Short mmCIF file of C-alpha atoms and ligand atoms in Angstrom, two decimals:
data_model
loop_
_atom_site.label_atom_id
_atom_site.label_comp_id
_atom_site.label_asym_id
_atom_site.label_seq_id
_atom_site.Cartn_x
_atom_site.Cartn_y
_atom_site.Cartn_z
CA MET A 19 96.43 3.19 -100.92
CA LEU A 20 96.69 3.55 -97.31
CA ARG A 21 98.30 0.76 -95.31
CA SER A 22 99.43 0.13 -91.55
CA ARG A 23 103.26 0.12 -91.12
CA PHE A 24 104.67 -1.26 -87.97
CA ILE A 25 106.85 1.41 -86.44
CA GLY A 26 107.56 0.14 -83.09
CA CYS A 27 106.84 -2.78 -80.53
CA GLY A 28 107.14 -3.39 -76.97
CA GLY A 29 106.48 -5.91 -74.25
CA TYR A 30 106.04 -6.31 -70.42
CA LEU A 31 106.32 -9.45 -68.27
CA PRO A 32 105.52 -9.47 -64.53
CA GLU A 33 108.46 -9.96 -62.38
CA LYS A 34 107.36 -13.05 -60.66
CA ILE A 35 108.31 -16.50 -62.35
CA LEU A 36 106.38 -19.66 -61.74
CA THR A 37 108.30 -22.75 -62.75
CA ASN A 38 106.96 -26.16 -63.51
CA ASP A 39 108.51 -27.45 -60.36
CA ASP A 40 106.78 -24.69 -58.27
CA LEU A 41 103.52 -26.02 -60.02
CA ALA A 42 104.18 -29.58 -59.02
CA LYS A 43 103.92 -28.32 -55.32
CA ILE A 44 100.44 -26.99 -55.91
CA VAL A 45 98.94 -29.73 -58.23
CA ASP A 46 99.60 -33.40 -59.16
CA THR A 47 101.94 -32.69 -62.26
CA THR A 48 105.55 -32.94 -63.25
CA ASP A 49 108.00 -30.70 -65.10
CA GLU A 50 108.47 -33.63 -67.46
CA TRP A 51 104.64 -33.97 -68.28
CA ILE A 52 104.33 -30.12 -68.96
CA VAL A 53 107.26 -29.83 -71.06
CA GLU A 54 106.51 -32.89 -73.12
CA ARG A 55 102.85 -32.12 -73.68
CA SER A 56 103.07 -28.30 -74.11
CA GLY A 57 106.88 -27.11 -74.44
CA ILE A 58 106.15 -24.85 -71.42
CA ARG A 59 108.91 -24.49 -68.59
CA GLU A 60 107.90 -21.42 -66.78
CA ARG A 61 105.47 -18.57 -66.83
CA HIS A 62 105.28 -15.06 -65.43
CA ILE A 63 102.42 -14.21 -62.74
CA ALA A 64 101.18 -10.63 -62.21
CA ALA A 65 101.64 -9.31 -58.62
CA GLU A 66 98.81 -8.77 -56.34
CA GLY A 67 97.19 -5.49 -57.42
CA GLU A 68 98.91 -5.43 -60.77
CA LEU A 69 96.20 -5.08 -63.28
CA THR A 70 95.79 -5.98 -66.95
CA SER A 71 95.87 -2.14 -67.64
CA ASP A 72 99.21 -1.82 -65.79
CA LEU A 73 100.80 -4.66 -68.04
CA ALA A 74 99.27 -3.02 -71.10
CA THR A 75 100.58 0.47 -70.28
CA ALA A 76 104.13 -0.73 -69.55
CA ALA A 77 104.15 -2.61 -72.86
CA ALA A 78 102.67 0.33 -74.63
CA MET A 79 105.14 2.74 -73.30
CA ALA A 80 108.01 0.50 -74.43
CA ALA A 81 106.35 0.41 -77.95
CA LEU A 82 106.02 4.21 -78.11
CA GLU A 83 109.47 4.72 -77.26
CA ASN A 84 110.80 2.19 -79.79
CA ALA A 85 108.53 3.93 -82.44
CA GLY A 86 109.90 7.50 -81.53
CA VAL A 87 106.33 8.81 -80.88
CA THR A 88 104.38 9.86 -77.87
CA ALA A 89 101.00 9.18 -76.54
CA ALA A 90 99.76 12.41 -78.02
CA ASP A 91 100.34 11.14 -81.39
CA VAL A 92 98.21 8.11 -81.03
CA ASP A 93 94.60 8.67 -82.37
CA LEU A 94 93.49 5.05 -81.88
CA LEU A 95 94.13 2.71 -78.99
CA ILE A 96 92.95 -0.86 -79.13
CA VAL A 97 93.51 -3.43 -76.26
CA ALA A 98 92.92 -7.02 -76.93
CA THR A 99 92.03 -8.76 -73.73
CA SER A 100 89.69 -11.29 -72.25
CA THR A 101 90.87 -10.37 -68.52
CA ALA A 102 89.68 -6.73 -68.40
CA ASP A 103 90.26 -4.71 -65.11
CA ASN A 104 86.52 -4.36 -64.70
CA THR A 105 83.48 -5.44 -66.59
CA PHE A 106 83.28 -1.88 -67.91
CA PRO A 107 84.58 0.55 -69.04
CA ALA A 108 86.94 -0.84 -71.63
CA THR A 109 90.52 -1.45 -70.23
CA ALA A 110 91.66 0.55 -73.23
CA THR A 111 90.14 3.71 -71.78
CA ARG A 112 92.13 3.26 -68.49
CA VAL A 113 95.47 2.65 -70.54
CA GLN A 114 94.49 5.82 -72.51
CA ALA A 115 94.33 7.63 -69.22
CA LYS A 116 97.50 6.04 -67.79
CA LEU A 117 99.41 7.04 -70.90
CA GLY A 118 98.22 10.63 -70.68
CA MET A 119 96.47 10.25 -74.06
CA GLY A 120 93.92 12.94 -73.92
CA SER A 121 92.13 12.56 -77.23
CA GLY A 122 91.53 9.91 -79.70
CA LEU A 123 89.50 6.67 -79.40
CA ALA A 124 90.09 3.74 -77.01
CA PHE A 125 88.23 0.69 -76.94
CA ASP A 126 88.70 -3.31 -76.16
CA VAL A 127 88.52 -6.21 -78.51
CA GLN A 128 87.49 -9.47 -76.91
CA ALA A 129 88.42 -12.42 -79.13
CA VAL A 130 90.52 -14.46 -76.49
CA CYS A 131 93.71 -15.98 -77.97
CA ALA A 132 92.96 -14.64 -81.46
CA GLY A 133 92.34 -11.08 -79.88
CA PHE A 134 95.59 -9.71 -81.16
CA ILE A 135 94.98 -10.64 -84.75
CA CYS A 136 91.41 -9.42 -84.60
CA ALA A 137 92.53 -6.07 -83.17
CA LEU A 138 95.20 -5.68 -85.96
CA ASN A 139 92.49 -6.33 -88.48
CA VAL A 140 90.11 -3.69 -86.84
CA ALA A 141 93.07 -1.11 -86.56
CA ASP A 142 94.10 -1.82 -90.38
CA ASN A 143 90.40 -1.18 -91.41
CA PHE A 144 90.47 2.23 -89.55
CA VAL A 145 93.89 3.06 -91.13
CA LYS A 146 92.58 1.99 -94.69
CA ALA A 147 89.30 4.16 -94.16
CA GLY A 148 91.57 7.11 -93.23
CA GLN A 149 90.06 7.24 -89.75
CA ALA A 150 93.23 6.87 -87.94
CA ARG A 151 96.91 7.62 -88.56
CA THR A 152 98.80 6.40 -85.39
CA VAL A 153 97.42 3.29 -83.83
CA LEU A 154 98.49 1.35 -80.62
CA VAL A 155 97.58 -2.07 -80.62
CA ILE A 156 98.07 -4.04 -77.38
CA GLY A 157 97.49 -7.57 -76.34
CA ALA A 158 97.42 -7.79 -72.42
CA GLU A 159 96.13 -10.55 -70.18
CA THR A 160 96.17 -11.68 -66.44
CA TYR A 161 95.03 -15.20 -66.89
CA SER A 162 96.37 -16.08 -63.44
CA ARG A 163 93.17 -14.47 -62.05
CA ILE A 164 90.84 -16.76 -63.93
CA LEU A 165 92.68 -19.98 -63.70
CA ASP A 166 91.43 -22.89 -61.39
CA TRP A 167 94.55 -23.45 -59.37
CA THR A 168 93.18 -26.96 -58.45
CA ASP A 169 92.76 -28.16 -62.15
CA ARG A 170 96.16 -29.53 -63.31
CA ALA A 171 94.88 -29.88 -66.97
CA THR A 172 94.58 -25.95 -67.28
CA CYS A 173 96.59 -24.25 -64.63
CA VAL A 174 99.93 -25.22 -65.94
CA LEU A 175 99.37 -23.95 -69.50
CA PHE A 176 98.89 -20.05 -68.97
CA GLY A 177 100.76 -17.06 -67.87
CA ASP A 178 100.46 -13.28 -67.60
CA GLY A 179 102.06 -10.62 -69.91
CA ALA A 180 101.42 -7.73 -72.40
CA GLY A 181 102.92 -6.88 -75.77
CA ALA A 182 102.24 -3.89 -78.10
CA VAL A 183 102.73 -2.54 -81.58
CA VAL A 184 102.44 0.90 -83.01
CA LEU A 185 101.06 1.22 -86.60
CA ARG A 186 101.38 4.16 -88.75
CA SER A 187 99.30 5.06 -91.80
CA GLU A 188 101.47 5.15 -94.84
CA GLU A 189 100.80 5.54 -98.61
CA GLY A 190 101.60 2.28 -100.48
CA LYS A 191 100.99 0.80 -104.07
CA GLY A 192 98.99 -1.98 -102.67
CA THR A 193 101.52 -4.55 -103.68
CA SER A 194 103.50 -7.20 -101.60
CA SER A 195 106.66 -5.10 -101.75
CA ASP A 196 105.09 -2.55 -99.43
CA HIS A 197 105.88 -2.25 -95.77
CA GLY A 198 103.18 -2.91 -93.27
CA LEU A 199 100.19 -5.16 -92.86
CA LEU A 200 99.52 -6.85 -96.23
CA ALA A 201 96.70 -9.00 -95.24
CA THR A 202 94.55 -10.23 -92.39
CA CYS A 203 91.91 -13.08 -92.26
CA VAL A 204 89.69 -13.80 -89.34
CA HIS A 205 87.09 -16.42 -88.62
CA SER A 206 84.92 -17.88 -85.97
CA ASP A 207 82.72 -20.85 -85.32
CA GLY A 208 80.60 -20.45 -82.12
CA ASN A 209 79.43 -24.09 -82.35
CA HIS A 210 82.59 -24.70 -80.38
CA TYR A 211 81.86 -22.22 -77.55
CA ASP A 212 82.00 -24.74 -74.79
CA ALA A 213 85.49 -26.12 -75.95
CA LEU A 214 87.30 -23.12 -74.18
CA TYR A 215 85.32 -20.77 -72.07
CA VAL A 216 85.08 -19.21 -68.51
CA ASP A 217 82.38 -20.48 -66.58
CA GLY A 218 81.35 -17.03 -65.08
CA GLY A 219 80.09 -13.69 -66.26
CA VAL A 220 78.07 -10.77 -65.74
CA SER A 221 74.80 -12.03 -67.38
CA SER A 222 75.28 -15.73 -66.39
CA THR A 223 76.61 -15.99 -62.83
CA GLN A 224 77.65 -12.38 -61.82
CA THR A 225 81.00 -13.79 -60.98
CA ALA A 226 84.11 -13.68 -62.91
CA GLY A 227 84.51 -17.55 -63.09
CA HIS A 228 87.36 -19.88 -64.05
CA LEU A 229 88.68 -21.03 -67.31
CA ARG A 230 87.55 -24.46 -68.53
CA MET A 231 89.06 -26.27 -71.56
CA GLN A 232 88.47 -29.38 -73.44
CA GLY A 233 92.24 -29.42 -74.50
CA LYS A 234 91.99 -32.42 -76.93
CA GLU A 235 88.96 -30.84 -78.66
CA VAL A 236 90.73 -27.41 -79.10
CA PHE A 237 93.92 -29.35 -80.34
CA LYS A 238 91.88 -31.16 -82.89
CA HIS A 239 90.89 -28.07 -84.42
CA ALA A 240 94.03 -26.07 -84.20
CA VAL A 241 96.54 -27.31 -86.80
CA GLY A 242 94.04 -27.56 -89.61
CA LYS A 243 92.35 -24.24 -89.08
CA LEU A 244 95.69 -22.47 -88.36
CA ALA A 245 97.26 -23.86 -91.59
CA ALA A 246 94.22 -23.04 -93.73
CA VAL A 247 93.91 -19.20 -92.54
CA ALA A 248 97.70 -18.83 -92.77
CA SER A 249 97.58 -20.05 -96.36
CA GLU A 250 94.46 -17.77 -96.90
CA ALA A 251 96.38 -14.71 -95.62
CA ALA A 252 99.49 -15.33 -97.61
CA ALA A 253 97.39 -15.81 -100.77
CA ALA A 254 95.53 -12.66 -100.14
CA ALA A 255 98.98 -10.77 -99.93
CA ASP A 256 100.04 -12.73 -103.36
CA LEU A 257 102.66 -14.67 -101.42
CA THR A 258 103.67 -18.28 -100.94
CA MET A 259 105.01 -19.81 -97.97
CA ASP A 260 108.51 -19.93 -99.53
CA ASP A 261 108.41 -16.02 -99.24
CA ILE A 262 107.86 -16.02 -95.52
CA ASP A 263 110.90 -15.08 -93.43
CA TRP A 264 109.34 -15.64 -89.92
CA LEU A 265 106.31 -17.38 -88.46
CA VAL A 266 105.17 -15.80 -85.25
CA PRO A 267 102.26 -18.00 -84.06
CA HIS A 268 100.05 -17.72 -80.94
CA GLN A 269 102.17 -19.55 -78.27
CA ALA A 270 99.67 -21.99 -76.74
CA ASN A 271 101.43 -25.39 -77.18
CA ARG A 272 104.78 -26.10 -78.83
CA ARG A 273 103.30 -29.30 -80.59
CA ILE A 274 100.62 -27.10 -82.15
CA MET A 275 103.22 -24.68 -83.29
CA ASP A 276 105.60 -27.26 -84.89
CA ALA A 277 102.80 -29.07 -86.66
CA THR A 278 101.22 -26.06 -88.22
CA ALA A 279 104.75 -25.09 -89.34
CA ARG A 280 105.24 -28.58 -90.66
CA LYS A 281 101.78 -28.44 -92.56
CA LEU A 282 102.75 -25.13 -94.14
CA GLY A 283 106.20 -26.21 -95.05
CA ILE A 284 107.81 -23.54 -93.01
CA ALA A 285 111.31 -24.49 -91.71
CA MET A 286 111.62 -24.68 -87.79
CA GLU A 287 114.40 -22.13 -87.92
CA LYS A 288 111.77 -19.59 -89.07
CA LEU A 289 109.70 -20.31 -86.03
CA VAL A 290 109.60 -17.77 -83.16
CA VAL A 291 109.06 -19.55 -79.87
CA THR A 292 108.50 -17.94 -76.42
CA VAL A 293 106.08 -20.45 -75.07
CA ASP A 294 108.78 -22.26 -73.04
CA ARG A 295 109.16 -18.98 -70.96
CA HIS A 296 105.92 -17.24 -71.32
CA ALA A 297 103.46 -20.14 -71.50
CA ASN A 298 100.05 -19.14 -73.11
CA THR A 299 99.55 -15.48 -72.41
CA SER A 300 96.37 -15.57 -74.88
CA SER A 301 96.13 -12.17 -76.85
CA ALA A 302 99.54 -11.19 -75.51
CA SER A 303 101.53 -13.97 -76.82
CA ILE A 304 101.96 -12.80 -80.50
CA PRO A 305 102.94 -9.17 -79.73
CA LEU A 306 105.43 -10.48 -76.87
CA ALA A 307 106.84 -12.99 -79.40
CA LEU A 308 107.05 -10.27 -82.22
CA ASN A 309 108.72 -7.91 -79.67
CA GLU A 310 111.40 -10.41 -78.64
CA ALA A 311 112.33 -11.36 -82.39
CA VAL A 312 112.65 -7.68 -83.36
CA ARG A 313 114.81 -6.56 -80.36
CA ASP A 314 117.02 -9.59 -80.51
CA GLY A 315 117.68 -8.67 -84.32
CA ARG A 316 115.98 -11.72 -85.92
CA ILE A 317 113.10 -9.84 -87.57
CA CYS A 318 114.61 -7.10 -89.55
CA ASP A 319 113.28 -4.41 -91.83
CA GLY A 320 111.62 -5.69 -94.86
CA ASP A 321 111.24 -9.24 -93.47
CA LEU A 322 107.98 -10.96 -94.30
CA VAL A 323 106.19 -12.15 -91.01
CA LEU A 324 103.43 -14.47 -90.86
CA LEU A 325 101.05 -14.32 -87.61
CA GLU A 326 98.39 -16.79 -86.69
CA ALA A 327 96.24 -17.72 -83.76
CA ILE A 328 93.19 -19.78 -82.60
CA GLY A 329 91.39 -19.72 -79.28
CA GLY A 330 88.17 -19.55 -77.43
CA GLY A 331 84.96 -19.04 -79.47
CA LEU A 332 86.36 -20.69 -81.54
CA VAL A 333 87.94 -17.75 -83.34
CA TRP A 334 91.05 -17.96 -85.36
CA GLY A 335 93.00 -15.73 -87.79
CA ALA A 336 96.20 -14.84 -89.46
CA GLY A 337 98.01 -11.82 -90.74
CA VAL A 338 100.81 -11.26 -93.07
CA ALA A 339 103.24 -8.11 -92.75
CA ARG A 340 106.39 -6.81 -94.19
CA TRP A 341 108.31 -5.48 -91.12
O1 UT7 B 20 95.15 -20.72 -76.44
C1 UT7 B 20 94.05 -21.33 -76.70
C2 UT7 B 20 94.07 -22.60 -77.44
N1 UT7 B 20 94.32 -23.73 -76.50
C3 UT7 B 20 95.13 -24.76 -77.03
O2 UT7 B 20 95.63 -24.64 -78.11
C4 UT7 B 20 95.30 -25.86 -76.13
C5 UT7 B 20 95.23 -27.13 -76.92
N2 UT7 B 20 95.33 -28.44 -76.19
C6 UT7 B 20 96.48 -28.69 -75.78
O3 UT7 B 20 97.54 -28.02 -75.85
C7 UT7 B 20 96.60 -30.18 -75.18
O4 UT7 B 20 95.46 -30.92 -75.39
C8 UT7 B 20 96.81 -30.08 -73.64
C9 UT7 B 20 98.39 -29.75 -73.41
C10 UT7 B 20 95.89 -29.24 -72.83
C11 UT7 B 20 96.79 -31.61 -73.05
O5 UT7 B 20 97.62 -32.50 -73.78
P1 UT7 B 20 97.10 -33.85 -74.12
O6 UT7 B 20 98.14 -34.57 -74.95
O7 UT7 B 20 95.82 -33.51 -75.14
O8 UT7 B 20 96.79 -34.53 -72.84
P2 UT7 B 20 95.41 -35.00 -72.31
O9 UT7 B 20 94.52 -33.94 -72.05
O10 UT7 B 20 94.82 -36.01 -73.26
O11 UT7 B 20 95.66 -35.66 -70.88
C12 UT7 B 20 96.53 -37.07 -70.95
C13 UT7 B 20 96.69 -37.46 -69.48
C14 UT7 B 20 95.29 -37.51 -68.90
O12 UT7 B 20 95.48 -38.66 -67.99
P3 UT7 B 20 94.81 -40.02 -68.54
O13 UT7 B 20 93.20 -39.70 -68.51
O14 UT7 B 20 95.49 -40.40 -69.72
O15 UT7 B 20 95.04 -40.91 -67.24
C15 UT7 B 20 95.23 -36.25 -67.91
O16 UT7 B 20 94.60 -36.58 -66.83
O17 UT7 B 20 97.38 -36.38 -68.86
C16 UT7 B 20 96.68 -36.09 -67.64
N3 UT7 B 20 96.87 -34.73 -67.23
C17 UT7 B 20 98.18 -34.34 -66.64
N4 UT7 B 20 99.19 -35.00 -66.13
C18 UT7 B 20 100.13 -34.33 -65.43
C19 UT7 B 20 96.38 -33.63 -67.63
N5 UT7 B 20 97.08 -32.54 -67.22
C20 UT7 B 20 98.18 -33.10 -66.52
C21 UT7 B 20 99.17 -32.33 -65.93
N6 UT7 B 20 100.16 -33.17 -65.22
N7 UT7 B 20 99.30 -31.05 -65.70
#
């Protein structure tokens, strides 16, 4: 049985840091409110002219180096993003060119904050079908470009960044002792389209638009759906929460992350947190957090890692992997 083994990871954060105190000079907010309600202290902001594809390429190069492979080895490149460089072509094709990857297939997956989990799910299916051997999965976003910087309820919550992983097809027995992705589960419910959306688009307004969110509404769905899908993924991999070494959630709000871990019965020491320094980087948040925990030695070879995310759509999902 073919499975997707993680062989490398990388991340990139733009140089410019915007603190809560910086934001308090732009909108009517305080460091205290932002930290208490979300756990966020600062976020990175892309420089003028720095595009989602630039962030994605930098993260991809770091991941390729970490994996010890070159772009020429990659036969599938997926970019999860909801802030594409252009309406089309896919940002992934631009990353493909920037990496000098002359063959293979590159396309985007658009599932907002659950984009990275959905992209992993797609990549894993390519691998299982024998249609890809080495896959780059990138989450990259420049949300600073779609924020309404006069809306204090949203502009304080998001940041820019990119994270990437390299997957390689490997034979396994199909058991939970194998390395790599053991299960992914993904869902959506479009009835909640308006809870988190961008009020522009090609077909509707012919403008890029700005992010709009009913924060309380999203919050209401988050913990229950995340805990349910995380349990579903663990069960699909024949594991219980006691087996999990690390929980790497989408980094939207510290309160959601803590409550989900509590509901799952996962100890707080196993929770990987970057939201304080990165804010919500949408599809980039999980691979950025993964990268940090792998590089600082927390996530080690053989560890069981649980990933989960929810966002616009609503779309939500989870994955379980043995690193
Ligand atoms: O990644 C996609 C998924 N997205 C999420 O998971 C986000 C989910 N939602 C949340 O994280 C939270 O709902 C927020 C952090 C967005 C908001 O926290 P909350 O505890 O739900 O606050 P709230 O929206 O109920 O606002 C409470 C008060 C309001 O004032 P009043 O009406 O009580 O007088 C807001 O106007 O806080 C006010 N407020 C602010 N005050 C200072 C809203 N934003 C700010 C702000 N600074 N930045």
